[in-house]
Short mmCIF file of C-alpha atoms in Angstrom, two decimals:
data_model
loop_
_atom_site.label_atom_id
_atom_site.label_comp_id
_atom_site.label_asym_id
_atom_site.label_seq_id
_atom_site.Cartn_x
_atom_site.Cartn_y
_atom_site.Cartn_z
CA MET A 9 0.06 -0.25 0.10
CA SER A 10 2.30 2.43 0.86
CA ASN A 11 4.27 1.43 -2.61
CA VAL A 12 0.90 2.86 -4.39
CA ARG A 13 1.20 5.56 -1.84
CA ARG A 14 4.72 6.95 -2.95
CA LEU A 15 4.19 6.52 -6.69
CA ILE A 16 1.10 8.77 -6.74
CA ALA A 17 3.10 11.11 -4.66
CA CYS A 18 5.22 11.47 -7.47
CA ILE A 19 2.89 11.45 -10.41
CA LEU A 20 1.70 14.46 -8.12
CA VAL A 21 5.14 15.94 -7.58
CA GLY A 22 5.99 15.30 -11.57
CA LEU A 23 2.58 17.29 -12.68
CA GLY A 24 2.32 19.93 -10.51
CA ALA A 25 6.00 20.79 -11.47
CA LEU A 26 4.78 20.38 -15.40
CA LEU A 27 2.72 23.07 -14.38
CA LEU A 28 4.75 25.47 -12.82
CA ALA A 29 7.17 25.44 -15.47
CA ALA A 30 3.89 26.24 -18.08
CA ALA A 31 2.93 29.17 -16.04
CA VAL A 32 6.15 30.33 -16.31
CA MET A 33 6.96 30.04 -20.21
CA ILE A 34 2.67 30.61 -21.44
CA PRO A 35 3.75 33.99 -20.86
CA THR A 36 7.03 34.39 -22.20
CA TYR A 37 6.65 32.46 -25.44
CA THR A 38 3.03 32.17 -26.69
CA VAL A 39 2.07 35.50 -25.92
CA GLY A 40 5.05 36.15 -28.13
CA LYS A 41 2.88 34.55 -30.58
CA VAL A 42 0.05 35.96 -29.93
CA ALA A 43 1.45 39.93 -29.64
CA LYS A 44 1.14 40.30 -33.34
CA THR A 45 -1.13 41.79 -35.92
CA PRO A 46 -3.88 39.87 -36.64
CA LEU A 47 -3.56 38.30 -40.69
CA ASP A 48 -7.44 38.33 -40.93
CA LEU A 49 -8.03 42.32 -40.79
CA ARG A 50 -10.44 43.30 -42.76
CA ILE A 51 -11.56 46.58 -41.72
CA THR A 52 -13.81 49.68 -43.02
CA THR A 53 -13.23 53.14 -41.67
CA VAL A 54 -15.70 55.97 -42.29
CA ALA A 55 -14.93 59.42 -41.19
CA LYS A 56 -17.72 62.24 -41.06
CA SER A 57 -17.08 66.28 -41.21
CA VAL A 58 -17.49 67.67 -37.58
CA PRO A 59 -21.28 69.10 -37.43
CA GLY A 60 -21.53 72.81 -37.01
CA GLU A 61 -17.36 73.17 -37.04
CA GLU A 62 -16.45 75.04 -40.85
CA SER A 63 -15.94 72.47 -43.90
CA LEU A 64 -15.46 74.17 -47.18
CA VAL A 65 -15.57 72.51 -50.73
CA LEU A 66 -14.35 73.85 -54.11
CA ASP A 67 -16.85 73.57 -56.82
CA SER A 68 -14.63 72.17 -59.21
CA LYS A 69 -17.03 72.97 -62.42
CA SER A 70 -16.26 76.61 -61.52
CA LEU A 71 -12.89 76.41 -62.13
CA THR A 72 -13.73 75.29 -65.86
CA SER A 73 -16.69 77.77 -66.77
CA PRO A 74 -16.57 80.04 -68.91
CA GLU A 75 -18.05 82.80 -67.29
CA GLY A 76 -17.46 83.85 -62.69
CA SER A 77 -15.33 83.61 -60.42
CA ALA A 78 -13.54 79.95 -58.39
CA LYS A 79 -16.78 78.81 -55.96
CA VAL A 80 -16.55 77.66 -52.89
CA ASP A 81 -19.35 75.88 -51.13
CA THR A 82 -19.99 76.12 -47.64
CA ASN A 83 -21.29 73.48 -44.49
CA VAL A 84 -20.45 70.52 -47.01
CA PRO A 85 -20.86 67.71 -45.40
CA VAL A 86 -17.11 65.12 -45.99
CA VAL A 87 -17.39 61.87 -45.60
CA SER A 88 -13.60 59.82 -46.06
CA GLN A 89 -14.05 55.77 -46.18
CA ARG A 90 -11.09 53.50 -45.96
CA PHE A 91 -11.06 49.58 -46.28
CA LEU A 92 -8.07 48.13 -45.39
CA THR A 93 -7.36 44.37 -45.90
CA VAL A 94 -3.89 42.26 -45.43
CA GLU A 95 -2.85 40.82 -49.20
CA GLU A 96 -0.11 39.05 -50.11
CA PRO A 97 2.60 38.44 -49.32
CA SER A 98 1.81 38.11 -45.56
CA GLY A 99 3.97 35.90 -43.47
CA SER A 100 4.80 34.88 -39.58
CA ASP A 101 6.63 37.98 -39.13
CA GLU A 102 5.29 40.62 -41.91
CA MET A 103 2.09 41.92 -43.45
CA THR A 104 1.20 43.30 -45.97
CA VAL A 105 -1.45 45.82 -46.01
CA GLN A 106 -3.73 47.50 -48.78
CA ALA A 107 -5.96 50.26 -48.19
CA GLY A 108 -8.52 51.81 -50.51
CA GLN A 109 -9.72 55.43 -49.33
CA THR A 110 -11.82 57.76 -50.98
CA LEU A 111 -12.77 61.29 -50.12
CA ARG A 112 -16.29 62.80 -50.66
CA ARG A 113 -19.14 65.12 -50.27
CA ASP A 114 -21.78 63.73 -49.03
CA ASP A 115 -24.05 65.85 -50.82
CA ARG A 116 -23.85 65.14 -54.26
CA THR A 117 -24.21 61.83 -55.53
CA GLY A 118 -22.14 59.66 -57.76
CA ASP A 119 -19.06 60.71 -59.75
CA THR A 120 -20.35 64.00 -58.53
CA GLY A 121 -19.17 63.78 -54.97
CA LEU A 122 -15.86 62.22 -55.66
CA LEU A 123 -13.24 64.80 -54.82
CA THR A 124 -9.96 61.92 -54.08
CA ALA A 125 -9.76 58.58 -54.31
CA SER A 126 -6.24 56.25 -53.85
CA VAL A 127 -5.22 52.92 -53.26
CA ASP A 128 -2.21 51.93 -50.87
CA ARG A 129 -0.07 48.96 -50.35
CA VAL A 130 2.81 49.03 -47.84
CA THR A 131 4.35 45.75 -46.09
CA LEU A 132 5.01 46.08 -42.53
CA ASP A 133 6.72 44.36 -39.69
CA ARG A 134 4.04 42.28 -37.80
CA VAL A 135 5.14 43.64 -34.46
CA THR A 136 6.82 47.52 -34.45
CA GLY A 137 4.39 48.00 -37.46
CA GLN A 138 7.45 48.99 -39.03
CA PRO A 139 7.66 49.23 -42.71
CA ILE A 140 10.09 46.74 -43.76
CA ASP A 141 13.32 47.64 -45.35
CA ALA A 142 12.60 45.63 -48.28
CA SER A 143 12.98 48.14 -51.16
CA PRO A 144 10.02 49.63 -52.31
CA ASN A 145 8.09 48.79 -49.58
CA GLY A 146 5.34 50.16 -51.21
CA SER A 147 2.86 51.77 -53.39
CA ILE A 148 0.42 54.78 -54.44
CA ALA A 149 -2.21 54.24 -57.22
CA VAL A 150 -3.93 57.88 -57.14
CA THR A 151 -4.81 57.60 -60.80
CA VAL A 152 -6.31 54.86 -63.53
CA ASP A 153 -5.69 53.76 -66.97
CA LYS A 154 -7.70 53.29 -70.02
CA SER A 155 -9.45 50.30 -69.02
CA GLY A 156 -10.29 52.26 -65.25
CA ALA A 157 -7.49 50.59 -63.49
CA SER A 158 -5.47 52.06 -60.89
CA VAL A 159 -2.00 52.74 -61.98
CA ALA A 160 0.30 52.22 -59.23
CA ASP A 161 4.13 54.35 -58.20
CA GLU A 162 6.34 52.41 -56.30
CA SER A 163 6.86 53.97 -52.86
CA GLN A 164 9.34 53.97 -50.39
CA ARG A 165 8.34 54.75 -46.94
CA ARG A 166 9.37 54.33 -43.11
CA GLY A 167 7.49 55.17 -40.80
CA LEU A 168 4.45 54.16 -39.03
CA GLN A 169 1.07 54.08 -40.68
CA TYR A 170 -1.86 52.21 -40.02
CA ARG A 171 -1.25 50.18 -36.68
CA PHE A 172 1.63 51.07 -33.92
CA PRO A 173 4.02 49.21 -32.43
CA ILE A 174 2.27 46.53 -30.20
CA GLY A 175 2.99 48.04 -26.88
CA THR A 176 3.18 51.50 -27.97
CA GLU A 177 5.19 53.71 -25.92
CA LYS A 178 4.31 57.79 -24.59
CA LYS A 179 6.92 59.18 -27.01
CA SER A 180 7.00 60.11 -30.78
CA TYR A 181 6.88 58.17 -33.71
CA PRO A 182 7.92 58.80 -37.33
CA TYR A 183 4.70 58.84 -38.80
CA PHE A 184 3.87 58.77 -43.07
CA ASP A 185 1.41 60.99 -44.54
CA LEU A 186 0.02 60.04 -47.52
CA ASN A 187 -0.73 63.12 -48.83
CA ALA A 188 2.42 64.85 -49.04
CA ARG A 189 3.75 61.07 -49.52
CA ALA A 190 6.55 62.56 -46.33
CA THR A 191 6.76 61.44 -42.81
CA HIS A 192 7.02 63.60 -39.89
CA ASP A 193 6.37 63.27 -36.35
CA ILE A 194 3.86 62.26 -34.55
CA ASP A 195 4.04 63.26 -30.76
CA PHE A 196 2.36 61.67 -27.75
CA ILE A 197 0.05 64.50 -26.15
CA GLU A 198 -2.19 62.17 -23.05
CA GLU A 199 -3.36 59.40 -21.83
CA SER A 200 -7.38 59.23 -21.93
CA GLU A 201 -10.09 56.22 -22.55
CA ILE A 202 -12.47 55.58 -25.45
CA ASN A 203 -15.84 53.61 -23.58
CA GLY A 204 -13.65 52.31 -20.76
CA VAL A 205 -10.23 51.25 -22.25
CA PRO A 206 -6.92 53.22 -21.37
CA VAL A 207 -5.78 54.56 -25.16
CA TYR A 208 -2.66 57.33 -25.55
CA HIS A 209 -3.80 60.00 -27.78
CA PHE A 210 -1.07 61.18 -30.13
CA ARG A 211 -0.87 64.27 -32.67
CA GLN A 212 1.21 65.45 -35.97
CA THR A 213 1.27 68.49 -37.45
CA ILE A 214 1.87 68.43 -41.12
CA PRO A 215 3.65 71.72 -42.47
CA VAL A 216 2.73 73.21 -45.11
CA THR A 217 3.32 71.10 -48.54
CA ASN A 218 3.78 72.38 -52.07
CA MET A 219 1.92 69.45 -53.47
CA TRP A 220 3.17 70.58 -57.08
CA ASP A 221 6.66 69.30 -55.56
CA VAL A 222 5.08 65.96 -54.35
CA VAL A 223 3.26 64.84 -57.47
CA ALA A 224 3.32 67.27 -60.46
CA ALA A 225 -0.36 66.42 -61.31
CA PRO A 226 -2.34 69.10 -63.37
CA THR A 227 -4.64 70.20 -60.63
CA ASN A 228 -1.80 70.77 -58.57
CA LYS A 229 -0.21 74.02 -60.42
CA LEU A 230 -3.20 76.15 -62.44
CA ALA A 231 -3.06 78.83 -64.48
CA LEU A 232 -6.36 80.34 -65.12
CA PRO A 233 -7.51 83.91 -65.88
CA ALA A 234 -6.90 86.00 -62.87
CA ALA A 235 -10.99 87.04 -62.35
CA LYS A 236 -11.16 83.17 -62.09
CA TRP A 237 -9.70 83.22 -59.27
CA GLY A 238 -11.34 86.17 -58.03
CA LEU A 239 -8.22 89.33 -58.63
CA GLU A 240 -8.21 92.35 -60.84
CA GLY A 241 -7.15 91.72 -64.10
CA THR A 242 -6.73 89.88 -67.13
CA ASP A 243 -3.51 88.09 -67.36
CA PRO A 244 -3.56 84.43 -65.89
CA VAL A 245 -2.46 84.08 -62.92
CA THR A 246 -0.53 81.06 -62.01
CA MET A 247 -1.88 79.64 -58.46
CA THR A 248 0.24 76.38 -56.74
CA ARG A 249 -1.89 73.81 -54.41
CA PHE A 250 -1.01 73.56 -50.81
CA TYR A 251 -1.33 71.14 -48.53
CA THR A 252 -1.16 70.91 -44.73
CA ASN A 253 -3.07 68.69 -41.92
CA THR A 254 -3.27 68.09 -38.43
CA ARG A 255 -3.96 64.64 -37.06
CA ASP A 256 -5.19 63.10 -34.05
CA LEU A 257 -5.02 59.49 -32.91
CA TRP A 258 -6.33 57.20 -29.88
CA VAL A 259 -4.00 54.41 -29.65
CA GLU A 260 -4.74 50.98 -27.69
CA PRO A 261 -1.46 50.98 -26.22
CA ARG A 262 -1.05 47.24 -25.65
CA THR A 263 -2.29 46.20 -29.45
CA GLY A 264 -1.33 49.13 -31.06
CA ALA A 265 -4.31 49.54 -32.93
CA VAL A 266 -6.28 52.44 -33.59
CA LEU A 267 -9.30 53.16 -32.25
CA LYS A 268 -10.48 56.25 -33.33
CA GLY A 269 -8.86 59.33 -35.92
CA GLY A 270 -9.56 62.76 -37.08
CA GLU A 271 -7.98 64.87 -39.25
CA LYS A 272 -7.82 68.63 -39.93
CA ILE A 273 -7.14 69.48 -43.43
CA HIS A 274 -6.81 71.93 -45.73
CA LEU A 275 -5.74 72.18 -49.23
CA TYR A 276 -5.73 74.89 -50.90
CA TYR A 277 -4.48 77.36 -54.22
CA GLY A 278 -2.19 80.08 -53.77
CA ARG A 279 0.27 82.37 -55.34
CA SER A 280 2.63 81.53 -51.79
CA ALA A 281 3.10 78.84 -49.52
CA ASN A 282 1.98 81.27 -47.29
CA GLN A 283 -1.11 82.96 -48.64
CA VAL A 284 -4.65 81.49 -49.26
CA ASP A 285 -6.30 82.78 -52.58
CA VAL A 286 -9.44 79.56 -52.82
CA THR A 287 -9.73 77.28 -50.61
CA ALA A 288 -9.86 73.62 -52.79
CA LEU A 289 -11.06 71.58 -49.26
CA LYS A 290 -11.00 72.83 -45.48
CA SER A 291 -13.03 69.78 -43.34
CA HIS A 292 -12.46 68.47 -39.74
CA ILE A 293 -13.74 64.65 -40.79
CA VAL A 294 -13.50 62.21 -37.17
CA PHE A 295 -14.10 58.67 -37.04
CA ASP A 296 -17.99 58.12 -36.91
CA GLU A 297 -19.82 56.31 -34.01
CA ALA A 298 -20.32 52.55 -35.96
CA THR A 299 -16.06 52.34 -36.49
CA ILE A 300 -14.90 52.77 -33.36
CA ASP A 301 -17.42 51.04 -32.03
CA ALA A 302 -16.39 48.00 -34.41
CA GLN A 303 -12.54 49.40 -34.15
CA MET A 304 -13.13 48.38 -30.27
CA ALA A 305 -14.73 45.24 -31.01
CA VAL A 306 -11.47 43.71 -33.36
CA THR A 307 -9.10 45.69 -30.23
CA GLN A 308 -10.90 43.83 -27.56
CA GLU A 309 -10.65 40.41 -29.42
CA SER A 310 -6.31 41.11 -29.41
CA LEU A 311 -6.47 41.80 -26.02
CA ASP A 312 -8.32 39.12 -24.55
CA LYS A 313 -5.97 36.76 -26.03
CA LEU A 314 -3.40 38.66 -24.35
CA ASP A 315 -5.12 38.41 -21.07
CA LEU A 316 -5.96 34.39 -21.51
CA PHE A 317 -2.12 33.63 -22.20
CA GLY A 318 -0.38 36.58 -20.58
CA LYS A 319 -2.52 36.67 -17.10
CA THR A 320 -5.23 34.08 -16.75
CA LEU A 321 -3.83 30.40 -17.62
CA PRO A 322 -0.27 31.55 -16.16
CA ILE A 323 -2.09 31.84 -12.95
CA VAL A 324 -4.83 28.78 -12.85
CA LEU A 325 -1.73 26.68 -13.77
CA GLY A 326 0.44 27.94 -11.59
CA ILE A 327 -2.29 27.54 -9.03
CA LEU A 328 -3.12 23.55 -9.83
CA GLY A 329 0.65 23.54 -10.03
CA VAL A 330 1.11 24.55 -6.50
CA LEU A 331 -1.48 22.31 -4.88
CA LEU A 332 -0.78 19.80 -7.03
CA LEU A 333 2.76 20.02 -5.79
CA ILE A 334 1.38 20.30 -1.86
CA ALA A 335 -0.83 17.29 -2.30
CA GLY A 336 2.04 15.08 -3.53
CA ALA A 337 5.00 16.27 -1.21
CA VAL A 338 2.22 15.59 2.23
CA LEU A 339 0.91 11.71 0.53
CA GLY A 340 4.96 10.91 0.16
CA PHE A 341 5.47 12.10 3.92
CA LEU A 342 2.41 10.01 5.26
CA SER A 343 4.18 7.05 3.21
CA SER A 344 7.44 7.19 4.72
CA GLY A 345 6.02 6.54 7.91
CA THR A 346 6.72 3.99 10.15
CA PRO A 347 5.15 0.28 8.94
CA ALA A 348 1.11 -0.25 11.29
CA ARG A 349 1.03 -2.26 14.01
CA SER A 350 -0.34 -5.59 13.18
CA THR A 351 -4.03 -6.31 14.82
CA ILE A 352 -3.24 -10.19 15.47
CA ASP A 353 -2.82 -10.30 19.68
CA PRO A 354 0.44 -12.60 19.92
CA PRO A 355 -0.01 -15.87 21.89
CA THR A 356 0.27 -15.21 25.83
CA GLU A 357 1.82 -18.62 27.82
CA ARG A 358 -1.20 -20.48 29.21
CA ILE A 359 -1.20 -19.80 33.49
CA ARG A 360 -1.13 -23.33 35.31
CA PRO A 361 -2.78 -23.90 38.54
CA SER A 362 -0.32 -24.63 41.33
CA ASN A 363 -0.74 -27.00 43.72
CA LEU A 364 -2.14 -26.50 47.26
#
């Protein structure tokens, strides 16, 4: 019987030690595998102009009409929509993100309301969120060919864009701006909450950028009669399109997911960078509530996995391991004690009667 107890004690001690080892290894090994940007992302984000704030859009038809000056519409509802997917090549350490994005005025239908459209691709590190070192590491398409297919230009970029690092810190990061095709720092502002989830608020300011220097597109430099620009005279006046932006992002730091975003975009035509002659677009657009809720849901799945492998499983396995070690030690101690006494009485000597 004692041999069986000792065997069971050894099994309990071994199993307890195994569970304790698993409790230590899971956070250090498994979490490293889980803490990566998922490869099954299919995210649609919608940002809308903030009601009550200034929202200006240039009526492009007014530039080509034979009479009248350029007309800038006010109180225009503006909507930015982005559809993000993961494409090939993607693997255990890298992922290729493709984002199709449109910016449109919501008071017009069809192509008449479309302001800009682009298809952006970039290959990222799944942990750091930074573009890989390969050249090129991305492409940008803003035009189409005769068949309607997008024409992509190779792009070599650095800086974050669609994701922040796993374990985002309270510091500045390089961040790539698709419009300016340039990288500028995005700075940590404060720690706050969105629907009870802690987030880090970052802000980036894009300095005034000459868009003709970025892309030599016809719309980025126009020579029109002075009257068309609202100026005196009859001679043609050349205007260049300039761009500036203030971007705000709210990031869940453990996953690097952007839960909320907003941009204060300003595009304008001017004879110089510091002179706004005609506004092309000026609006403050922010993620709508449906987008924030959808981002929260996707992020919560990742947080649940991190909590499961980083906290819950190690704690449960650690407690079970300790209990099994204690049980095995107690059982082993009891099985090594002195043998129990026999319950059969030893024979006694018969007392003979004495002779009186």
